[in-house]
Every structure is written in structure tokens, then in C-alpha cells.
């Protein structure tokens, strides 16, 4: 069996091998990537013949080579980046959520924990009635409506717990402590950059046949950016 | 044959020149001879190759979506042959890589190997290090378990504080405002595509430059020069084998890697911590109050990394080199200290069951008082960790049982399980009045449900024979766990003391011993009959065995008791039951504490079947037809009742 490096080499009219498309001859790349030289002799190490285009022609061809190449690459990259950035183009609405009934929040000035349950869209899935967070509702003695704190820590988004024994809110992650009115226990010394986030509360009356009306508590469940001294919605 | 092989090799060489490449690769000069201290770079390459191999095989079974990520990792860990080992190796080799990186880095700085002409290669090394850290950050989330989910969540929240474009960065990384499918697909693309691709590219340049400049050798040389093959390769291979042995050892010891419960966006995991090699950063952040956080999270780490990148230029002077070495040791020492501090902070309470009193006795009052807050935080951490482990065991047991994982994912197993949901729901809806505790044998996992000042009965073991017997015991019926809780209308000067008085009178003090025995035996049977109404799953066998006693108990309840006791009355004088469905206004005893009875009762205790007008403060949780008007929905009610009745799935290993 003859293993010959020359097999398959097409010769052009002048006896020169075609510059592209020959993978059998040894390709030698010079430092100028636009000039590819062929070694069609069998002895390795021998100086190959070079094909150097004329300068003007070279400039024009270089320009179009770069342009065509760039467009060929930028197309797919552009489509990819567009998809990648898609979350930035989407605005989410903060939902108004019914968290419970007024009868569930006695006017004892104590925080009462409620899950926030609403329909939830996650990319291609729609989840009916998902827990998407939690709030603490506090109704002061004699107050008509409660106030609502989101349980999401304004520091790094962990879920704040309430310690009834100590009468304070505590975050389990970086040990932020908040008073029962949502202010930081140590003020600006606290790890959390701002007080607990208050949410807007509204009451809605539902008529019940042959009975007292039922009053629902609705909360505008805004998701605020963490780690900032000011409240800014994430939407 | 031999000739053919040799011809084939010749042909390959003539077409590819591989012999030259091999020669160049293997016969590089190692000045001064092969040394053990040269192995660290090679072990890192080997560790990375291990990650590529195990990673690709993990990829073949992994599915990144919120309903399949945990599930597929569960499948790898528990179902696939050797899956646990594969996962274990990937998990522990990632940690080994961090250790090897640190060694390699210290060695390079110590030897001043960053000096000209190797500056560029040093920078490439730093970039490689950042890529490896990125790989471990992204990999931590992929199992989509509670630990990875909540720890990564803190990380991305911090990313949102990046000056200028924080919000947008977080949104891009997370794939939206909150975690979901796109978070996983993005993290996976980073972890399995972009970062390893970048690592391979940079590693190739790193190695090429390393070959170009050669090993940094200390003068005078320790011995004659040798070639890379075979002496140094042998040492490298032995070291690589050593690393692998350690990693496999850990993987076998831990039987793979931990898998906590499926990520639950609605239930925060309070014990979420980053991997141990990021703990120092976690701890570092505790030092920075609110406004200053950007210093702890960005500016200081940024300056540190900046100094690392400048090391080759700082090290041009002798003093600069000394500075570099000192800087590195202060950095590593500081990180080590912070890591130890983080671990100590979390574990200072010792166990999840520790009390502050014990802590005070151990460390003295003063020290204890000083650390009171820290002790409480540690206790919370340990409790959360234990509870999470417990929950993980339960979900894994359910997933491995006949039940299996439904198409909606393993989180459905968590949400539909009375055993896991019961305590949470009880705490939310019932524990402010009721207690749930077995005083003789308290369950540390349910310590949250102990109400120090209850205003309603203790519901532990409700409906069981023991519970029914206590309710019919003259000593206990008026006690705090049954009808004698603070403020109860059923005892003392209350308006409805008939039940307690009836039971106590049946066992009157001047009752002759023989009579007393008869009454006791009757009450025992009544307790059995009453408890049989509950149809508790745990008691099914006992109920079947004691059918005769139960029938006798029923007969006593339906009137037979009246002949035995002085008051001349029995249960049906007040309660509708059995043959007397229309008698009495006290709660109906047919199906007492059965699932339906309890659900109906919690729905509306003021219903005529139950307490009617004499209901104590028990709220009606779902009295309306329209669910919109109720506090509790059908499912939540069912979960609470099932949990109270001990009615949950007991997994049978297939």
C-alpha cells in the first residue's frame, strides 16, 4: 500500500496546487494568517512556495474577509444574546393577593404569619395557587386594619422569623434583628440596610347570606430589591 | 502484522506529526531532576479531567428544571448503579480542587514564579482560579435542594448589590425576578458549557506558556537534569492517585454527596450556608452593617483580587516579593480564621436540644450572658439543620417508596405529606391555643409546638385509646391537657362542667373497692369503644383484636353504664350515639375523632352536631360553602387532621 502525501492534490493550469481544499499536503501557517503556504514537496522542513497577493488586492480582500466573517459570527451571537437578555425586557407586575380574613388577625399587636398564595408563572409553567412568599400582619389594639411586613429580609432575602419570646423579628442568615414595628434593633449598625418592608394593605367586604359580612385582607405583594437603603421594587 | 502496525503509525505521523508533539510533550527538560514539589499543577489538571469525566456522565442523567433537577439527582444518587459514587467523586473532587489550587498558588508566590517572563502565565492562573470558583458556585445550585437553593439565593441577592448594574446582573443570572426553570438552565449552561469551555481554553494557554518558560528552578540545582518522562510523570501520577484515593475515600465514607429536601421557595432553609471554602466570605459580611455592605461584598474583595493580579509587578523588587508572600499568608490566615469563626458561631450551642441554662453552667454566667444572642442564633441554626435533615430523610423515603415521585416533582410529595406539613400548619393555625406534646416523651423535633400557656386541650394522640382513657379518668379529665385548661368553661365555676363532674362522680371517693373495679373495667371498655370510633390507622390491628370488648363498651355507652354508676346515667344521656342518634346536645360520638368528624368539627365547632351554643373560643375555620370565605381550604384541613390522627403514608421499601 502506497501512502503518498501527494494523493488527491489537484493541480491548476500552471502546475501550482490549489491553495485551499487540499488537506493531504502539509499546511504551514506563517504569522500572517491571511497568507497560507503549501508545502507540496515531500521533504519536511524545506521552504515552501508562497503565494503573496498584490497589496491593493490584499487590502480589499482582507476587508471583505473580515466583514463577511464578522457578519457570519455576529448573526448567531446576536440571536443568542437577545435571548439571553430577555429577562431584562420582561416586567413583572406585583400581584395583589388575598392573604386571609380579618377575623384571623386579632387586634393584639402581635405579628401573625400568613403565606402569600397566588398563581405563579415560571417560564413555561403556570402554577395555580403557589406560595410565593409570606407576610406578617399586625393589628394594633382598636385598629381597623392590620399593617403588613413582608417576611423577606431587606439584607439578602432570607425569610425572617418572629421570636414571640423576645418580641423581635430575627433573620437566620446574617443575624439581623428587627423590632416589632419593623425597625432595625441596632439602627444603622444592623447588618440589614433598611427596616422591614411595609406592604400596602386593603380590606374587602364580602356579603354572606344571612350572616355578618366576611372581611378579606388583601396585600399588594411587592418584591423589593435587597441590600439597599431605599425600597425599590425588583420589577 | 507488526509491520502493518508500524506502517500505520508511520502513516499517522506523516499526516499528523504526532511523534514530534509527543516528543515535545514528554521529553521536556526538568532542570535539577524530578521533584515531588512539582506535582501540584499536574494534580490540578488531573482533578479537572476527573470533573470533566464525572461531569459528563452526570450530565447523561441530569435534567435541569424545577420539577426534574432534584428528582434526577435523587435518581443518580439512589437508583443508578454506582450513581452515588459518581456524584460523590464529582462533589469531593470539586473541594479537592480548591485545596490543590491554594497549594499551587502559595507555591508559585513563595517561589516568586510570577516574575518575568512568567507574569502573563500567573495572570492566566488567577483567571483559572476564578473560573474554578465560578464552577463550584454554579454547581452548588444544580441539585435544586434546600441547601443549594437558599445558599445560592443569598449569593444572587448579593450580586444585585453590584454597583451600577446590580439589578440587571441578578435578573440575567437568575433568568427573571425569582428563581425558576431559567435559573437552572442558565446555571447549568454556565456550569457545564461556558465555564469549562473557558477553563479548557485558558488551561491550554497556561500549559503552553508553562512549557515555553519552563519550571522555575531554585539554584543551585538539586541534581542532574532529567526529562519529564518518565521520572516526573511517575511522581505526578502517584500524586494524582493519592488525590483520587482521598476523594474516593470521602465519597465512599459519605456514600456520595448530601442531598437535602427539594428546594421549596415557600419554606426558607434557615441553615443555608455556602460550601466551606466560601464560608469566610459569608462570615466577612457579618462585619459590615447595612450601608457598608458594598465594602464587604465588592470593594474589599475587589481590591484583594486586584492586588493578586498586580503581584508580578509588585514582586519585581525584593521588598515587593516579601510583601506578596506576607499578603498571601495574611489573606489565607484571615480566611482560615473567618472560616473557623463561622463554624464556631453556628455550632456554639453544641446540640439542637441545648438550653441556655446548660450553656451557662458550662461557660459561666458572664460569658454566657455576653453570648446570649449568639447562642440563640446557633441554636436556631442547629435546629433548622436537624429539621432539614429530618425532612430530607422523609422525602427521600417517600420518593423511594411505592409512592414514587409524581410528574409534578418531589415538592408535591412534601406538600401532600401530613407528616411534614402537619407540624407547620398546626403551628400556624392551632398552636396559639392548643398544645401538642407528649410530656413523658417529648419529641425534640416538635418542640416548636409546645405552648407554655395553652387555652385549649393538648391534642397529642387525639382519639387514641390512651387519649380516650385520660378523658375518662377522674384525675385527668379536669387537668390542663384535657378539659381543665386555663379559662375552660368545663371545670370549676364554668358553665358546662357536667362532663368532668360526671366522670369524677362515677369514681366517687366512698365507692367500695369491688364497685370501683367494676366501674374501672367499664370505663376501660368505653375508652376502647370510643377510640374505635376514630378508626386510627395505627390502632386498626388492636381494634380488630378487641372487637368483643369494643362491642361491650358500645353497649355501656348506649345506656349500660347507667346501671353501674351512682348517677344512673350513661354517655347517651348527653351525647347522640349509636342507638340514640337524637339524644342530647353534647358533641355526637358516632365517628368521634374519625377523619370526617374532625374535619367537620374544625370547619365549624358551633354546628349543632358539636358544641352548638356552648362552644368555647374555638374558631370556625371553614363554615362556608364558598371556599373564598373560609380561613382553611379543604386540603389544609385534611393535612392537619391527618397529621393529628397519625394518618400518613408509612413507606415500604420496594
mmCIF file with all atom_site columns, C-alpha atoms in Angstrom, chain B residues 152-321:
data_model
loop_
_atom_site.group_PDB
_atom_site.id
_atom_site.type_symbol
_atom_site.label_atom_id
_atom_site.label_alt_id
_atom_site.label_comp_id
_atom_site.label_asym_id
_atom_site.label_entity_id
_atom_site.label_seq_id
_atom_site.pdbx_PDB_ins_code
_atom_site.Cartn_x
_atom_site.Cartn_y
_atom_site.Cartn_z
_atom_site.occupancy
_atom_site.B_iso_or_equiv
_atom_site.pdbx_formal_charge
_atom_site.auth_seq_id
_atom_site.auth_comp_id
_atom_site.auth_asym_id
_atom_site.auth_atom_id
_atom_site.pdbx_PDB_model_num
ATOM 1   C CA . UNK B 1 152 ? -27.265 30.487 46.170 1.00 0.00 ? 152 UNK B CA 1
ATOM 2   C CA . UNK B 1 153 ? -30.216 32.777 46.714 1.00 0.00 ? 153 UNK B CA 1
ATOM 3   C CA . UNK B 1 154 ? -28.141 34.785 49.190 1.00 0.00 ? 154 UNK B CA 1
ATOM 4   C CA . UNK B 1 155 ? -25.362 34.877 46.600 1.00 0.00 ? 155 UNK B CA 1
ATOM 5   C CA . UNK B 1 156 ? -27.553 36.252 43.831 1.00 0.00 ? 156 UNK B CA 1
ATOM 6   C CA . UNK B 1 157 ? -29.156 38.758 46.202 1.00 0.00 ? 157 UNK B CA 1
ATOM 7   C CA . UNK B 1 158 ? -25.643 39.996 46.914 1.00 0.00 ? 158 UNK B CA 1
ATOM 8   C CA . UNK B 1 159 ? -24.988 40.179 43.182 1.00 0.00 ? 159 UNK B CA 1
ATOM 9   C CA . UNK B 1 160 ? -27.905 42.574 42.969 1.00 0.00 ? 160 UNK B CA 1
ATOM 10  C CA . UNK B 1 161 ? -25.880 44.978 45.083 1.00 0.00 ? 161 UNK B CA 1
ATOM 11  C CA . UNK B 1 162 ? -23.162 45.229 42.467 1.00 0.00 ? 162 UNK B CA 1
ATOM 12  C CA . UNK B 1 163 ? -22.635 48.950 41.942 1.00 0.00 ? 163 UNK B CA 1
ATOM 13  C CA . UNK B 1 164 ? -24.381 50.385 38.868 1.00 0.00 ? 164 UNK B CA 1
ATOM 14  C CA . UNK B 1 165 ? -25.903 47.335 37.200 1.00 0.00 ? 165 UNK B CA 1
ATOM 15  C CA . UNK B 1 166 ? -26.684 45.069 40.162 1.00 0.00 ? 166 UNK B CA 1
ATOM 16  C CA . UNK B 1 167 ? -30.377 44.616 39.486 1.00 0.00 ? 167 UNK B CA 1
ATOM 17  C CA . UNK B 1 168 ? -29.817 43.762 35.844 1.00 0.00 ? 168 UNK B CA 1
ATOM 18  C CA . UNK B 1 169 ? -26.984 41.352 36.676 1.00 0.00 ? 169 UNK B CA 1
ATOM 19  C CA . UNK B 1 170 ? -29.135 39.475 39.134 1.00 0.00 ? 170 UNK B CA 1
ATOM 20  C CA . UNK B 1 171 ? -32.007 39.332 36.681 1.00 0.00 ? 171 UNK B CA 1
ATOM 21  C CA . UNK B 1 172 ? -29.749 37.953 33.959 1.00 0.00 ? 172 UNK B CA 1
ATOM 22  C CA . UNK B 1 173 ? -28.161 35.353 36.203 1.00 0.00 ? 173 UNK B CA 1
ATOM 23  C CA . UNK B 1 174 ? -31.474 34.259 37.706 1.00 0.00 ? 174 UNK B CA 1
ATOM 24  C CA . UNK B 1 175 ? -33.320 34.491 34.391 1.00 0.00 ? 175 UNK B CA 1
ATOM 25  C CA . UNK B 1 176 ? -36.044 36.723 35.822 1.00 0.00 ? 176 UNK B CA 1
ATOM 26  C CA . UNK B 1 177 ? -37.072 38.188 39.140 1.00 0.00 ? 177 UNK B CA 1
ATOM 27  C CA . UNK B 1 178 ? -37.340 34.938 41.000 1.00 0.00 ? 178 UNK B CA 1
ATOM 28  C CA . UNK B 1 179 ? -35.789 31.518 40.895 1.00 0.00 ? 179 UNK B CA 1
ATOM 29  C CA . UNK B 1 180 ? -37.275 29.032 38.486 1.00 0.00 ? 180 UNK B CA 1
ATOM 30  C CA . UNK B 1 181 ? -36.619 26.889 35.426 1.00 0.00 ? 181 UNK B CA 1
ATOM 31  C CA . UNK B 1 182 ? -34.486 29.542 33.777 1.00 0.00 ? 182 UNK B CA 1
ATOM 32  C CA . UNK B 1 183 ? -32.226 29.857 36.811 1.00 0.00 ? 183 UNK B CA 1
ATOM 33  C CA . UNK B 1 184 ? -31.407 26.191 36.465 1.00 0.00 ? 184 UNK B CA 1
ATOM 34  C CA . UNK B 1 185 ? -30.942 26.216 32.715 1.00 0.00 ? 185 UNK B CA 1
ATOM 35  C CA . UNK B 1 186 ? -28.686 29.270 32.979 1.00 0.00 ? 186 UNK B CA 1
ATOM 36  C CA . UNK B 1 187 ? -26.634 27.908 35.848 1.00 0.00 ? 187 UNK B CA 1
ATOM 37  C CA . UNK B 1 188 ? -26.308 24.601 34.051 1.00 0.00 ? 188 UNK B CA 1
ATOM 38  C CA . UNK B 1 189 ? -25.176 26.252 30.822 1.00 0.00 ? 189 UNK B CA 1
ATOM 39  C CA . UNK B 1 190 ? -22.570 28.141 32.835 1.00 0.00 ? 190 UNK B CA 1
ATOM 40  C CA . UNK B 1 191 ? -21.520 25.109 34.819 1.00 0.00 ? 191 UNK B CA 1
ATOM 41  C CA . UNK B 1 192 ? -21.345 22.568 32.028 1.00 0.00 ? 192 UNK B CA 1
ATOM 42  C CA . UNK B 1 193 ? -20.680 24.746 29.000 1.00 0.00 ? 193 UNK B CA 1
ATOM 43  C CA . UNK B 1 194 ? -19.295 28.232 29.294 1.00 0.00 ? 194 UNK B CA 1
ATOM 44  C CA . UNK B 1 195 ? -17.100 27.881 32.366 1.00 0.00 ? 195 UNK B CA 1
ATOM 45  C CA . UNK B 1 196 ? -15.500 24.521 31.481 1.00 0.00 ? 196 UNK B CA 1
ATOM 46  C CA . UNK B 1 197 ? -15.015 25.733 27.908 1.00 0.00 ? 197 UNK B CA 1
ATOM 47  C CA . UNK B 1 198 ? -13.280 28.853 29.157 1.00 0.00 ? 198 UNK B CA 1
ATOM 48  C CA . UNK B 1 199 ? -11.285 26.772 31.587 1.00 0.00 ? 199 UNK B CA 1
ATOM 49  C CA . UNK B 1 200 ? -10.061 24.444 28.834 1.00 0.00 ? 200 UNK B CA 1
ATOM 50  C CA . UNK B 1 201 ? -9.085  27.385 26.643 1.00 0.00 ? 201 UNK B CA 1
ATOM 51  C CA . UNK B 1 202 ? -7.225  29.201 29.413 1.00 0.00 ? 202 UNK B CA 1
ATOM 52  C CA . UNK B 1 203 ? -5.660  25.982 30.651 1.00 0.00 ? 203 UNK B CA 1
ATOM 53  C CA . UNK B 1 204 ? -4.305  25.248 27.186 1.00 0.00 ? 204 UNK B CA 1
ATOM 54  C CA . UNK B 1 205 ? -2.644  28.663 27.058 1.00 0.00 ? 205 UNK B CA 1
ATOM 55  C CA . UNK B 1 206 ? -1.484  28.286 30.664 1.00 0.00 ? 206 UNK B CA 1
ATOM 56  C CA . UNK B 1 207 ? 0.210   24.982 29.848 1.00 0.00 ? 207 UNK B CA 1
ATOM 57  C CA . UNK B 1 208 ? 1.649   26.239 26.576 1.00 0.00 ? 208 UNK B CA 1
ATOM 58  C CA . UNK B 1 209 ? 3.178   29.226 28.331 1.00 0.00 ? 209 UNK B CA 1
ATOM 59  C CA . UNK B 1 210 ? 4.402   26.995 31.126 1.00 0.00 ? 210 UNK B CA 1
ATOM 60  C CA . UNK B 1 211 ? 6.204   24.882 28.528 1.00 0.00 ? 211 UNK B CA 1
ATOM 61  C CA . UNK B 1 212 ? 7.580   27.966 26.868 1.00 0.00 ? 212 UNK B CA 1
ATOM 62  C CA . UNK B 1 213 ? 9.112   29.297 30.076 1.00 0.00 ? 213 UNK B CA 1
ATOM 63  C CA . UNK B 1 214 ? 9.840   26.032 31.854 1.00 0.00 ? 214 UNK B CA 1
ATOM 64  C CA . UNK B 1 215 ? 9.809   25.195 35.513 1.00 0.00 ? 215 UNK B CA 1
ATOM 65  C CA . UNK B 1 216 ? 11.015  27.797 37.999 1.00 0.00 ? 216 UNK B CA 1
ATOM 66  C CA . UNK B 1 217 ? 14.096  26.103 39.434 1.00 0.00 ? 217 UNK B CA 1
ATOM 67  C CA . UNK B 1 218 ? 15.894  27.008 42.607 1.00 0.00 ? 218 UNK B CA 1
ATOM 68  C CA . UNK B 1 219 ? 19.632  27.430 42.230 1.00 0.00 ? 219 UNK B CA 1
ATOM 69  C CA . UNK B 1 220 ? 21.793  25.514 42.906 1.00 0.00 ? 220 UNK B CA 1
ATOM 70  C CA . UNK B 1 221 ? 20.049  22.606 41.252 1.00 0.00 ? 221 UNK B CA 1
ATOM 71  C CA . UNK B 1 222 ? 19.401  19.567 43.390 1.00 0.00 ? 222 UNK B CA 1
ATOM 72  C CA . UNK B 1 223 ? 20.661  17.123 40.784 1.00 0.00 ? 223 UNK B CA 1
ATOM 73  C CA . UNK B 1 224 ? 21.247  16.490 37.113 1.00 0.00 ? 224 UNK B CA 1
ATOM 74  C CA . UNK B 1 225 ? 18.560  17.453 34.595 1.00 0.00 ? 225 UNK B CA 1
ATOM 75  C CA . UNK B 1 226 ? 16.148  14.740 33.552 1.00 0.00 ? 226 UNK B CA 1
ATOM 76  C CA . UNK B 1 227 ? 13.320  14.580 31.074 1.00 0.00 ? 227 UNK B CA 1
ATOM 77  C CA . UNK B 1 228 ? 9.675   14.907 32.050 1.00 0.00 ? 228 UNK B CA 1
ATOM 78  C CA . UNK B 1 229 ? 9.042   11.312 31.005 1.00 0.00 ? 229 UNK B CA 1
ATOM 79  C CA . UNK B 1 230 ? 9.227   9.051  32.959 1.00 0.00 ? 230 UNK B CA 1
ATOM 80  C CA . UNK B 1 231 ? 10.584  10.404 36.250 1.00 0.00 ? 231 UNK B CA 1
ATOM 81  C CA . UNK B 1 232 ? 8.383   13.453 36.760 1.00 0.00 ? 232 UNK B CA 1
ATOM 82  C CA . UNK B 1 233 ? 5.373   11.765 35.173 1.00 0.00 ? 233 UNK B CA 1
ATOM 83  C CA . UNK B 1 234 ? 5.710   8.935  37.680 1.00 0.00 ? 234 UNK B CA 1
ATOM 84  C CA . UNK B 1 235 ? 5.718   11.364 40.592 1.00 0.00 ? 235 UNK B CA 1
ATOM 85  C CA . UNK B 1 236 ? 2.774   13.278 39.101 1.00 0.00 ? 236 UNK B CA 1
ATOM 86  C CA . UNK B 1 237 ? 0.808   10.084 38.594 1.00 0.00 ? 237 UNK B CA 1
ATOM 87  C CA . UNK B 1 238 ? 1.468   8.875  42.133 1.00 0.00 ? 238 UNK B CA 1
ATOM 88  C CA . UNK B 1 239 ? 0.306   12.247 43.467 1.00 0.00 ? 239 UNK B CA 1
ATOM 89  C CA . UNK B 1 240 ? -2.799  12.141 41.250 1.00 0.00 ? 240 UNK B CA 1
ATOM 90  C CA . UNK B 1 241 ? -3.545  8.669  42.538 1.00 0.00 ? 241 UNK B CA 1
ATOM 91  C CA . UNK B 1 242 ? -3.172  9.947  46.084 1.00 0.00 ? 242 UNK B CA 1
ATOM 92  C CA . UNK B 1 243 ? -5.665  12.749 45.448 1.00 0.00 ? 243 UNK B CA 1
ATOM 93  C CA . UNK B 1 244 ? -8.114  10.359 43.831 1.00 0.00 ? 244 UNK B CA 1
ATOM 94  C CA . UNK B 1 245 ? -7.761  7.899  46.720 1.00 0.00 ? 245 UNK B CA 1
ATOM 95  C CA . UNK B 1 246 ? -8.601  10.664 49.211 1.00 0.00 ? 246 UNK B CA 1
ATOM 96  C CA . UNK B 1 247 ? -11.584 11.757 47.126 1.00 0.00 ? 247 UNK B CA 1
ATOM 97  C CA . UNK B 1 248 ? -12.911 8.234  46.617 1.00 0.00 ? 248 UNK B CA 1
ATOM 98  C CA . UNK B 1 249 ? -12.381 7.625  50.328 1.00 0.00 ? 249 UNK B CA 1
ATOM 99  C CA . UNK B 1 250 ? -14.564 10.620 51.171 1.00 0.00 ? 250 UNK B CA 1
ATOM 100 C CA . UNK B 1 251 ? -17.162 9.659  48.568 1.00 0.00 ? 251 UNK B CA 1
ATOM 101 C CA . UNK B 1 252 ? -17.395 6.155  49.996 1.00 0.00 ? 252 UNK B CA 1
ATOM 102 C CA . UNK B 1 253 ? -17.426 7.395  53.595 1.00 0.00 ? 253 UNK B CA 1
ATOM 103 C CA . UNK B 1 254 ? -20.306 9.782  52.907 1.00 0.00 ? 254 UNK B CA 1
ATOM 104 C CA . UNK B 1 255 ? -21.918 7.423  50.403 1.00 0.00 ? 255 UNK B CA 1
ATOM 105 C CA . UNK B 1 256 ? -21.988 10.031 47.666 1.00 0.00 ? 256 UNK B CA 1
ATOM 106 C CA . UNK B 1 257 ? -22.890 13.598 48.473 1.00 0.00 ? 257 UNK B CA 1
ATOM 107 C CA . UNK B 1 258 ? -25.608 15.070 50.653 1.00 0.00 ? 258 UNK B CA 1
ATOM 108 C CA . UNK B 1 259 ? -28.990 15.697 49.071 1.00 0.00 ? 259 UNK B CA 1
ATOM 109 C CA . UNK B 1 260 ? -31.268 17.801 51.252 1.00 0.00 ? 260 UNK B CA 1
ATOM 110 C CA . UNK B 1 261 ? -35.026 18.155 50.720 1.00 0.00 ? 261 UNK B CA 1
ATOM 111 C CA . UNK B 1 262 ? -36.233 19.533 47.349 1.00 0.00 ? 262 UNK B CA 1
ATOM 112 C CA . UNK B 1 263 ? -35.968 23.312 47.039 1.00 0.00 ? 263 UNK B CA 1
ATOM 113 C CA . UNK B 1 264 ? -39.082 24.888 48.482 1.00 0.00 ? 264 UNK B CA 1
ATOM 114 C CA . UNK B 1 265 ? -39.395 28.577 47.641 1.00 0.00 ? 265 UNK B CA 1
ATOM 115 C CA . UNK B 1 266 ? -42.081 28.928 50.303 1.00 0.00 ? 266 UNK B CA 1
ATOM 116 C CA . UNK B 1 267 ? -40.107 27.442 53.180 1.00 0.00 ? 267 UNK B CA 1
ATOM 117 C CA . UNK B 1 268 ? -36.875 29.150 53.964 1.00 0.00 ? 268 UNK B CA 1
ATOM 118 C CA . UNK B 1 269 ? -33.995 26.912 54.983 1.00 0.00 ? 269 UNK B CA 1
ATOM 119 C CA . UNK B 1 270 ? -32.524 28.792 57.930 1.00 0.00 ? 270 UNK B CA 1
ATOM 120 C CA . UNK B 1 271 ? -29.351 26.681 57.988 1.00 0.00 ? 271 UNK B CA 1
ATOM 121 C CA . UNK B 1 272 ? -28.357 27.530 54.419 1.00 0.00 ? 272 UNK B CA 1
ATOM 122 C CA . UNK B 1 273 ? -24.636 28.050 54.256 1.00 0.00 ? 273 UNK B CA 1
ATOM 123 C CA . UNK B 1 274 ? -22.257 28.223 51.311 1.00 0.00 ? 274 UNK B CA 1
ATOM 124 C CA . UNK B 1 275 ? -19.658 25.493 50.759 1.00 0.00 ? 275 UNK B CA 1
ATOM 125 C CA . UNK B 1 276 ? -16.913 25.536 53.384 1.00 0.00 ? 276 UNK B CA 1
ATOM 126 C CA . UNK B 1 277 ? -14.458 27.363 51.140 1.00 0.00 ? 277 UNK B CA 1
ATOM 127 C CA . UNK B 1 278 ? -16.842 30.302 50.791 1.00 0.00 ? 278 UNK B CA 1
ATOM 128 C CA . UNK B 1 279 ? -17.679 30.417 54.499 1.00 0.00 ? 279 UNK B CA 1
ATOM 129 C CA . UNK B 1 280 ? -15.045 33.068 55.135 1.00 0.00 ? 280 UNK B CA 1
ATOM 130 C CA . UNK B 1 281 ? -16.830 35.425 52.733 1.00 0.00 ? 281 UNK B CA 1
ATOM 131 C CA . UNK B 1 282 ? -20.144 34.632 54.413 1.00 0.00 ? 282 UNK B CA 1
ATOM 132 C CA . UNK B 1 283 ? -18.614 35.419 57.813 1.00 0.00 ? 283 UNK B CA 1
ATOM 133 C CA . UNK B 1 284 ? -16.858 38.500 56.473 1.00 0.00 ? 284 UNK B CA 1
ATOM 134 C CA . UNK B 1 285 ? -20.218 40.003 55.508 1.00 0.00 ? 285 UNK B CA 1
ATOM 135 C CA . UNK B 1 286 ? -21.417 39.855 59.115 1.00 0.00 ? 286 UNK B CA 1
ATOM 136 C CA . UNK B 1 287 ? -18.891 42.575 59.899 1.00 0.00 ? 287 UNK B CA 1
ATOM 137 C CA . UNK B 1 288 ? -20.467 45.087 57.594 1.00 0.00 ? 288 UNK B CA 1
ATOM 138 C CA . UNK B 1 289 ? -23.631 46.814 58.693 1.00 0.00 ? 289 UNK B CA 1
ATOM 139 C CA . UNK B 1 290 ? -26.182 47.652 56.028 1.00 0.00 ? 290 UNK B CA 1
ATOM 140 C CA . UNK B 1 291 ? -24.792 50.642 54.195 1.00 0.00 ? 291 UNK B CA 1
ATOM 141 C CA . UNK B 1 292 ? -21.228 49.351 54.383 1.00 0.00 ? 292 UNK B CA 1
ATOM 142 C CA . UNK B 1 293 ? -22.051 46.005 52.833 1.00 0.00 ? 293 UNK B CA 1
ATOM 143 C CA . UNK B 1 294 ? -20.802 47.029 49.421 1.00 0.00 ? 294 UNK B CA 1
ATOM 144 C CA . UNK B 1 295 ? -17.365 47.235 51.034 1.00 0.00 ? 295 UNK B CA 1
ATOM 145 C CA . UNK B 1 296 ? -17.548 43.702 52.344 1.00 0.00 ? 296 UNK B CA 1
ATOM 146 C CA . UNK B 1 297 ? -19.119 42.205 49.254 1.00 0.00 ? 297 UNK B CA 1
ATOM 147 C CA . UNK B 1 298 ? -17.369 44.080 46.449 1.00 0.00 ? 298 UNK B CA 1
ATOM 148 C CA . UNK B 1 299 ? -14.804 46.734 47.254 1.00 0.00 ? 299 UNK B CA 1
ATOM 149 C CA . UNK B 1 300 ? -12.534 44.825 49.633 1.00 0.00 ? 300 UNK B CA 1
ATOM 150 C CA . UNK B 1 301 ? -12.695 41.506 47.732 1.00 0.00 ? 301 UNK B CA 1
ATOM 151 C CA . UNK B 1 302 ? -12.171 43.511 44.541 1.00 0.00 ? 302 UNK B CA 1
ATOM 152 C CA . UNK B 1 303 ? -9.083  45.220 45.933 1.00 0.00 ? 303 UNK B CA 1
ATOM 153 C CA . UNK B 1 304 ? -7.723  41.867 47.154 1.00 0.00 ? 304 UNK B CA 1
ATOM 154 C CA . UNK B 1 305 ? -8.152  40.281 43.733 1.00 0.00 ? 305 UNK B CA 1
ATOM 155 C CA . UNK B 1 306 ? -6.645  43.429 42.209 1.00 0.00 ? 306 UNK B CA 1
ATOM 156 C CA . UNK B 1 307 ? -3.555  43.057 44.387 1.00 0.00 ? 307 UNK B CA 1
ATOM 157 C CA . UNK B 1 308 ? -3.277  39.407 43.368 1.00 0.00 ? 308 UNK B CA 1
ATOM 158 C CA . UNK B 1 309 ? -3.305  40.441 39.728 1.00 0.00 ? 309 UNK B CA 1
ATOM 159 C CA . UNK B 1 310 ? -0.595  43.033 40.377 1.00 0.00 ? 310 UNK B CA 1
ATOM 160 C CA . UNK B 1 311 ? 1.690   40.624 42.245 1.00 0.00 ? 311 UNK B CA 1
ATOM 161 C CA . UNK B 1 312 ? 4.111   40.023 39.331 1.00 0.00 ? 312 UNK B CA 1
ATOM 162 C CA . UNK B 1 313 ? 4.835   43.761 39.150 1.00 0.00 ? 313 UNK B CA 1
ATOM 163 C CA . UNK B 1 314 ? 4.900   44.333 42.889 1.00 0.00 ? 314 UNK B CA 1
ATOM 164 C CA . UNK B 1 315 ? 7.290   41.388 43.134 1.00 0.00 ? 315 UNK B CA 1
ATOM 165 C CA . UNK B 1 316 ? 9.881   42.957 40.849 1.00 0.00 ? 316 UNK B CA 1
ATOM 166 C CA . UNK B 1 317 ? 11.535  44.375 43.936 1.00 0.00 ? 317 UNK B CA 1
ATOM 167 C CA . UNK B 1 318 ? 12.736  42.214 46.736 1.00 0.00 ? 318 UNK B CA 1
ATOM 168 C CA . UNK B 1 319 ? 10.553  44.107 49.226 1.00 0.00 ? 319 UNK B CA 1
ATOM 169 C CA . UNK B 1 320 ? 7.641   43.661 46.876 1.00 0.00 ? 320 UNK B CA 1
ATOM 170 C CA . UNK B 1 321 ? 8.109   39.904 46.862 1.00 0.00 ? 321 UNK B CA 1
#
